[in-house]
PDB file of C-alpha atoms in Angstrom:
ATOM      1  CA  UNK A   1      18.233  19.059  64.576  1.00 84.00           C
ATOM      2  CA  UNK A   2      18.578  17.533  68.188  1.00 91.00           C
ATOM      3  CA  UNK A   3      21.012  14.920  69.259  1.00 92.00           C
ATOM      4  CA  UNK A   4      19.290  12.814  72.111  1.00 91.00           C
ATOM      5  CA  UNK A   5      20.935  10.687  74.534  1.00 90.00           C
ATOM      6  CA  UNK A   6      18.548   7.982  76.759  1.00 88.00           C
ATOM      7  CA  UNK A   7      19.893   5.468  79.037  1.00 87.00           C
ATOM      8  CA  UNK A   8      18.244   3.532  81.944  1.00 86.00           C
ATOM      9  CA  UNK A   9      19.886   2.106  85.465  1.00 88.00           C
ATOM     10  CA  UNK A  10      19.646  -0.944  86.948  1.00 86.00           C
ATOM     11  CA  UNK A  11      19.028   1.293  90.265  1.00 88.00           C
ATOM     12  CA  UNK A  12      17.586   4.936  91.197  1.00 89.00           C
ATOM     13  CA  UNK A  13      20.153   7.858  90.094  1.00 90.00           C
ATOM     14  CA  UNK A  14      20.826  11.571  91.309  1.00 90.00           C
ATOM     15  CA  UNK A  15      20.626  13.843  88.242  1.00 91.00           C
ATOM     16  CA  UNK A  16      23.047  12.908  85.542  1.00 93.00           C
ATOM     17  CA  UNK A  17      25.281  14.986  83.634  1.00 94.00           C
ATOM     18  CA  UNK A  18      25.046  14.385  80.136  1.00 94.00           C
ATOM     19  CA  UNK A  19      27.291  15.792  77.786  1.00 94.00           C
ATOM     20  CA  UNK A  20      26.646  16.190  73.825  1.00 93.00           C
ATOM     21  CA  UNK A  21      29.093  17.072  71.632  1.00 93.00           C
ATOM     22  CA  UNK A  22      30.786  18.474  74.583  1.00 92.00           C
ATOM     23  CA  UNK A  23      27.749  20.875  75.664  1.00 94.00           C
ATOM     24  CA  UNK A  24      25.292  20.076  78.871  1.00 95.00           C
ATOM     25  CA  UNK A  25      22.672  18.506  77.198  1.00 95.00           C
ATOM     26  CA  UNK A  26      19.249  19.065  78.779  1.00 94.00           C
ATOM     27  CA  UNK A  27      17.947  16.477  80.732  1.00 92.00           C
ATOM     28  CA  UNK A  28      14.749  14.899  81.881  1.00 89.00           C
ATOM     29  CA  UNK A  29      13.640  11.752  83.656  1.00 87.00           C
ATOM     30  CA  UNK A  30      11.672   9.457  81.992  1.00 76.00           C
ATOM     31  CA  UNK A  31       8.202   7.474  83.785  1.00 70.00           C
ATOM     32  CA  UNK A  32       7.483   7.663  86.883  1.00 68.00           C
ATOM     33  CA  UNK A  33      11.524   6.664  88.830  1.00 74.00           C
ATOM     34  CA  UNK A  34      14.657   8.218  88.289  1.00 82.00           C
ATOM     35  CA  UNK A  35      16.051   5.015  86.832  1.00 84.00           C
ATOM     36  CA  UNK A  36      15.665   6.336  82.688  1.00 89.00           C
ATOM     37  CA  UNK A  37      17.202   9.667  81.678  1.00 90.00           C
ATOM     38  CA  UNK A  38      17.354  11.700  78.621  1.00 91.00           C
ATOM     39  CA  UNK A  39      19.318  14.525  77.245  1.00 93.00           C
ATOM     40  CA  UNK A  40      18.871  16.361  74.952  1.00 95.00           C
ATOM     41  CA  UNK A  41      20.617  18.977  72.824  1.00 95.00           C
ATOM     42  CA  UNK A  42      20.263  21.039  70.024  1.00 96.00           C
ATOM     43  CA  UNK A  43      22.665  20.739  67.565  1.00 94.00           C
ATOM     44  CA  UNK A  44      23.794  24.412  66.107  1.00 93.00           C
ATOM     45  CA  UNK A  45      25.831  25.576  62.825  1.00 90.00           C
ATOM     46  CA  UNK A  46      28.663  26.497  64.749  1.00 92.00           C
ATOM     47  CA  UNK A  47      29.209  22.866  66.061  1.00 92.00           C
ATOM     48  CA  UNK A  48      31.822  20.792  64.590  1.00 91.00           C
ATOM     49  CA  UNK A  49      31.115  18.024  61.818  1.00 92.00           C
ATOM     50  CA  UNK A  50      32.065  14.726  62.203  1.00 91.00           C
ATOM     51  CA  UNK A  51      30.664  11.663  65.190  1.00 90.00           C
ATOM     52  CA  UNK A  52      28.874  13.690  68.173  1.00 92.00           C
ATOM     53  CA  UNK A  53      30.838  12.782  71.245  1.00 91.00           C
ATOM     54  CA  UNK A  54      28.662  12.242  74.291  1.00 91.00           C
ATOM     55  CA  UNK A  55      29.535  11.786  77.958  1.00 92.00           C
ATOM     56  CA  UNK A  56      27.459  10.399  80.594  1.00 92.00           C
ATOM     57  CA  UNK A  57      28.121  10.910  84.391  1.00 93.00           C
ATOM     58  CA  UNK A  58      25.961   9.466  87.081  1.00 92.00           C
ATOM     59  CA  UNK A  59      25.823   8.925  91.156  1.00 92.00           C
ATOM     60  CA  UNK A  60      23.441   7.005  93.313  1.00 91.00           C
ATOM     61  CA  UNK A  61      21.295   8.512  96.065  1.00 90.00           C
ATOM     62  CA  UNK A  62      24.472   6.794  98.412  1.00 92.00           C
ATOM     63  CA  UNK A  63      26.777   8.767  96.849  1.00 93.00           C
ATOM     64  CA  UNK A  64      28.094   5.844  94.761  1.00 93.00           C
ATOM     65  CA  UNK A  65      29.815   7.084  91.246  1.00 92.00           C
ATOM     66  CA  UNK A  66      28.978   4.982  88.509  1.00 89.00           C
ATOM     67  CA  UNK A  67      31.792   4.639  85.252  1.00 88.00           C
ATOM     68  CA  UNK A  68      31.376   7.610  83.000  1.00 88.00           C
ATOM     69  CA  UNK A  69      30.116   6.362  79.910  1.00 82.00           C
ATOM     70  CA  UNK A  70      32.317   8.156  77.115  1.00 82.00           C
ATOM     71  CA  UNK A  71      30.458   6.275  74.446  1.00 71.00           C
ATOM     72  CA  UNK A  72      27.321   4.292  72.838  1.00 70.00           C
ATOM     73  CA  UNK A  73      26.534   1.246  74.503  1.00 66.00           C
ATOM     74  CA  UNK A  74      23.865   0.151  71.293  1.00 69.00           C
ATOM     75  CA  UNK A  75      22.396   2.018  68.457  1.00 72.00           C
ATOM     76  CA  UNK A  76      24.223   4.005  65.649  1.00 77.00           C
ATOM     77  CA  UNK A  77      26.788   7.058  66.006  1.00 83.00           C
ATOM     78  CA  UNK A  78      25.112   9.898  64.966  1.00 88.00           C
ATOM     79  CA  UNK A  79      26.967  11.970  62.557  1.00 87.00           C
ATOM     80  CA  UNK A  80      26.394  16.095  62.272  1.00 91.00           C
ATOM     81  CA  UNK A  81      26.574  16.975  58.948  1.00 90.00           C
ATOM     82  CA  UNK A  82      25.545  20.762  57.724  1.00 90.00           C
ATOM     83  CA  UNK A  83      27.405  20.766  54.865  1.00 88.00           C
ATOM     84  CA  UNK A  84      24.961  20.976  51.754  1.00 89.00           C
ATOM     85  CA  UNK A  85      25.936  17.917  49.335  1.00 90.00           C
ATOM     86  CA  UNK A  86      27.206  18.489  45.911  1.00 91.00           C
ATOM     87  CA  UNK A  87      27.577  16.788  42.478  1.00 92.00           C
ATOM     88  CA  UNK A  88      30.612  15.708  40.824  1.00 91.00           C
ATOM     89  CA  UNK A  89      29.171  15.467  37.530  1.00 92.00           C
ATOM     90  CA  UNK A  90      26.113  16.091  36.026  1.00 95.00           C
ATOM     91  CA  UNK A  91      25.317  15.220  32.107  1.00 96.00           C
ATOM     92  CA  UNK A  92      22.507  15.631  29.915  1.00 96.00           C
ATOM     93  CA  UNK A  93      22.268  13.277  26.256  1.00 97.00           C
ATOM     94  CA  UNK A  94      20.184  11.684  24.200  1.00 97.00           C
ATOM     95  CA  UNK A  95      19.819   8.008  22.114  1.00 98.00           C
ATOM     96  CA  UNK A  96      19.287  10.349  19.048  1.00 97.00           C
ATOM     97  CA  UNK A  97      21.105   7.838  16.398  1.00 96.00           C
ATOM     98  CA  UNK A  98      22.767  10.590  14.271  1.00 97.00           C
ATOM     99  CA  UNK A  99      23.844  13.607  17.616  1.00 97.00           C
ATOM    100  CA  UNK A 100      23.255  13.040  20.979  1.00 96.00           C
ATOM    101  CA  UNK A 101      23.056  16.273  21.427  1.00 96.00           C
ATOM    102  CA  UNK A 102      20.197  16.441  19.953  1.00 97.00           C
ATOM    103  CA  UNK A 103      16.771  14.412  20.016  1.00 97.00           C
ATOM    104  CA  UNK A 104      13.053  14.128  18.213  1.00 97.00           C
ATOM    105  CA  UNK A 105      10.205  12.809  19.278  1.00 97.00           C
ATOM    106  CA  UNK A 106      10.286   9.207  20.276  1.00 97.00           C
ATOM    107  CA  UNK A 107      14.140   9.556  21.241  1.00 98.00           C
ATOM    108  CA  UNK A 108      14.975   9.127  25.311  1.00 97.00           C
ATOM    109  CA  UNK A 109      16.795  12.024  26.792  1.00 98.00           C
ATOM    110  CA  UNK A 110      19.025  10.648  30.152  1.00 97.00           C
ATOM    111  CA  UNK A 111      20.232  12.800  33.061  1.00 96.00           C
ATOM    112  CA  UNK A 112      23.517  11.048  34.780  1.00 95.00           C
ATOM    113  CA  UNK A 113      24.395  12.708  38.325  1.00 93.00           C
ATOM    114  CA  UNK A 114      27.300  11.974  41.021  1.00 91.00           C
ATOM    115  CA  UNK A 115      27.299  12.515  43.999  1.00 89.00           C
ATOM    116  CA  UNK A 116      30.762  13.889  45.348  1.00 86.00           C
ATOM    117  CA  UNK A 117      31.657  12.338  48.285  1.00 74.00           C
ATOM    118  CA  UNK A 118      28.517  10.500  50.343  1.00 76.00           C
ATOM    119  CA  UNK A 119      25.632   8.844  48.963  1.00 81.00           C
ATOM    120  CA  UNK A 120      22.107  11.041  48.491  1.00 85.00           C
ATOM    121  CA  UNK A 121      19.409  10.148  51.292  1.00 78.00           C
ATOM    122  CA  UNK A 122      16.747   9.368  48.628  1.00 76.00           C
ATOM    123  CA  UNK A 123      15.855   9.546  44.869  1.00 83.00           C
ATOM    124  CA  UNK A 124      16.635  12.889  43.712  1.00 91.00           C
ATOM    125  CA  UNK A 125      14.013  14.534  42.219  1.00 92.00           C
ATOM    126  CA  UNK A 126      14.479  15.165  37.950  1.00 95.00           C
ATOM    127  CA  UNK A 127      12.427  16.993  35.610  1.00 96.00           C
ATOM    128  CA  UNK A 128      13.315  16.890  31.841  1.00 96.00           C
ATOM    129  CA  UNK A 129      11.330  19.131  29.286  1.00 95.00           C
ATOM    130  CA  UNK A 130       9.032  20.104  32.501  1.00 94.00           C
ATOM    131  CA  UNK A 131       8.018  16.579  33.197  1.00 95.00           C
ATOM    132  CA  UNK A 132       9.111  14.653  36.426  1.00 95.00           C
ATOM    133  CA  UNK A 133      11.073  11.483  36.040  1.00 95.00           C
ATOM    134  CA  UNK A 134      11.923   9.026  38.574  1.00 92.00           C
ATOM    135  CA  UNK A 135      15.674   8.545  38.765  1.00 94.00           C
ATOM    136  CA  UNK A 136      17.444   4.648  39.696  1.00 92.00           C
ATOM    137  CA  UNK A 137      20.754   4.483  41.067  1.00 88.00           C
ATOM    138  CA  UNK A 138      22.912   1.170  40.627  1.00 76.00           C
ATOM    139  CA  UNK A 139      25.550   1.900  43.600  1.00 79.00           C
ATOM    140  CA  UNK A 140      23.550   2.751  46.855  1.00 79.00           C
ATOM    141  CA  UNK A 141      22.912   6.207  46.195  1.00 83.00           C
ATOM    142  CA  UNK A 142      26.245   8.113  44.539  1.00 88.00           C
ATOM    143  CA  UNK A 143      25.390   7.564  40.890  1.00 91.00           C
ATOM    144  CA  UNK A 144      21.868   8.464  39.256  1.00 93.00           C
ATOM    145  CA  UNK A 145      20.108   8.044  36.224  1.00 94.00           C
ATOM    146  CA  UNK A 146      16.701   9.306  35.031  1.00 95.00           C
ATOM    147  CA  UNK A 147      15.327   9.044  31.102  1.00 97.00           C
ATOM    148  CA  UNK A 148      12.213  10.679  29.745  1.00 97.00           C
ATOM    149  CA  UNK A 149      11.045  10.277  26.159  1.00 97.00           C
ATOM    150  CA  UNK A 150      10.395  13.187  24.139  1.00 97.00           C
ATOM    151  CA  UNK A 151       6.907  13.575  23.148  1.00 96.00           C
ATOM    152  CA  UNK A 152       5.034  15.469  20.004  1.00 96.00           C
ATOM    153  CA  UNK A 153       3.846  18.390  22.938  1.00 95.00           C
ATOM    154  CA  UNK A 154       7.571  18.964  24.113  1.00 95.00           C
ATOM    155  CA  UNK A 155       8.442  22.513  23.600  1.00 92.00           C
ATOM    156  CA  UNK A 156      10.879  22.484  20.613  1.00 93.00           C
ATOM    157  CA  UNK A 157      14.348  24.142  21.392  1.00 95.00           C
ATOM    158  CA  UNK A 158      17.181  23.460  24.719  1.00 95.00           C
ATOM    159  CA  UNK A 159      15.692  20.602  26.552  1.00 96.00           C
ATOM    160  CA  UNK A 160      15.402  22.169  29.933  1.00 95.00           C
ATOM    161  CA  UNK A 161      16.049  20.244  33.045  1.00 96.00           C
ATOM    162  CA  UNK A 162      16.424  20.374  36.815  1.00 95.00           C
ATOM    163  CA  UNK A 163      17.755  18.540  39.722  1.00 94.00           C
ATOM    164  CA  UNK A 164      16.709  18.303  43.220  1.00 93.00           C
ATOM    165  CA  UNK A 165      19.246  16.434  45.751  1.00 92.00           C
ATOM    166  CA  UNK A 166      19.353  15.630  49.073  1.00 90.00           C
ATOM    167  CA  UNK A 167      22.254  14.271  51.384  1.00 88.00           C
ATOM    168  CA  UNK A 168      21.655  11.178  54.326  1.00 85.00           C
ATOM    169  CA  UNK A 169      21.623  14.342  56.562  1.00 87.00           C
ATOM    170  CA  UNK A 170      19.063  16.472  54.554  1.00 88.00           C
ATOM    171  CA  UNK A 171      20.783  19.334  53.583  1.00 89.00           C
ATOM    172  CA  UNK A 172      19.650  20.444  50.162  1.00 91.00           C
ATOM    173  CA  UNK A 173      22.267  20.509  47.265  1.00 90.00           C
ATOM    174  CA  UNK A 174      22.554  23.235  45.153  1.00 79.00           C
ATOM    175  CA  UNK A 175      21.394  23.171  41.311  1.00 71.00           C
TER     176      UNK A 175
END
């Protein structure tokens, strides 16, 4: 993914230096003046997690140095993250009345996840006995929970099941 960095001057400015994540970030103008910049970088899997840093150097055409901007001035920080999430905990039951372990037809088989440490970027996608089931979460997006009911077609034997999970940054988690 690319980290992008616009600003615009009150004034006409010599070409910027823009820093991202401590790396010259490519820059263009934007319209028709040299009044709106952009950089741009690309973001690689040797750069550090954690809040991208950017810097933002500027001059007039008179040679006047504007303050280096060393950080937003509006918007959101933009985190890199390319660490693929994972789950805490991850349990499979049913409301069989006698082993919930265990379940017929009729009975509701739930999948509970957890997310470790940040919340998942959307509904994680479940299947149960090869069917897909939409999953709620109660806390913004660490704790999941998806139910199917078993019906008289459902292959007899292990209820098989899968997860697929997503982090805010969009790495895929492993199942």
């Amino acid at each position: 993914d690319s980290v992008t960095v616009t600003f615009e001057s009150g004034e006409l400015l010599q070409e910027p230096t823009i820093l991202i994540a401590g790396k010259a970030a490519n820059i263009t103008t934007e319209g028709l003046t040299a009044a709106s910049w952009t950089g741009k970088l690309k973001m690689l899997e040797n750069d550090l997690e954690g809040i991208v840093s950017i810097s933002v150097a500027f001059m007039d055409y008179a040679g006047n140095s504007g303050v280096t901007a060393l950080a937003k001035l509006s918007g959101d920080n933009v985190t890199f993250d390319k660490t693929a999430p994972t789950l805490s905990a991850v349990s499979i039951s049913s409301n069989n009345t006698y082993n919930s372990d265990w379940a017929k037809t009729g009975d509701e088989v739930t999948i509970e996840i957890t997310a470790d440490n940040d919340p998942l970027n959307s509904s994680p996608i479940f299947t149960i006995a090869g069917d897909a089931v939409v999953p709620t979460t109660g806390d913004n997006g660490t704790t999941w929970e998806g139910t199917y009911i078993m019906q008289d077609d459902d292959t007899e034997g292990v209820v098989a099941f899968s997860i697929v999970f997503y982090d805010m940054a969009g790495n895929l988690g492993a199942t």
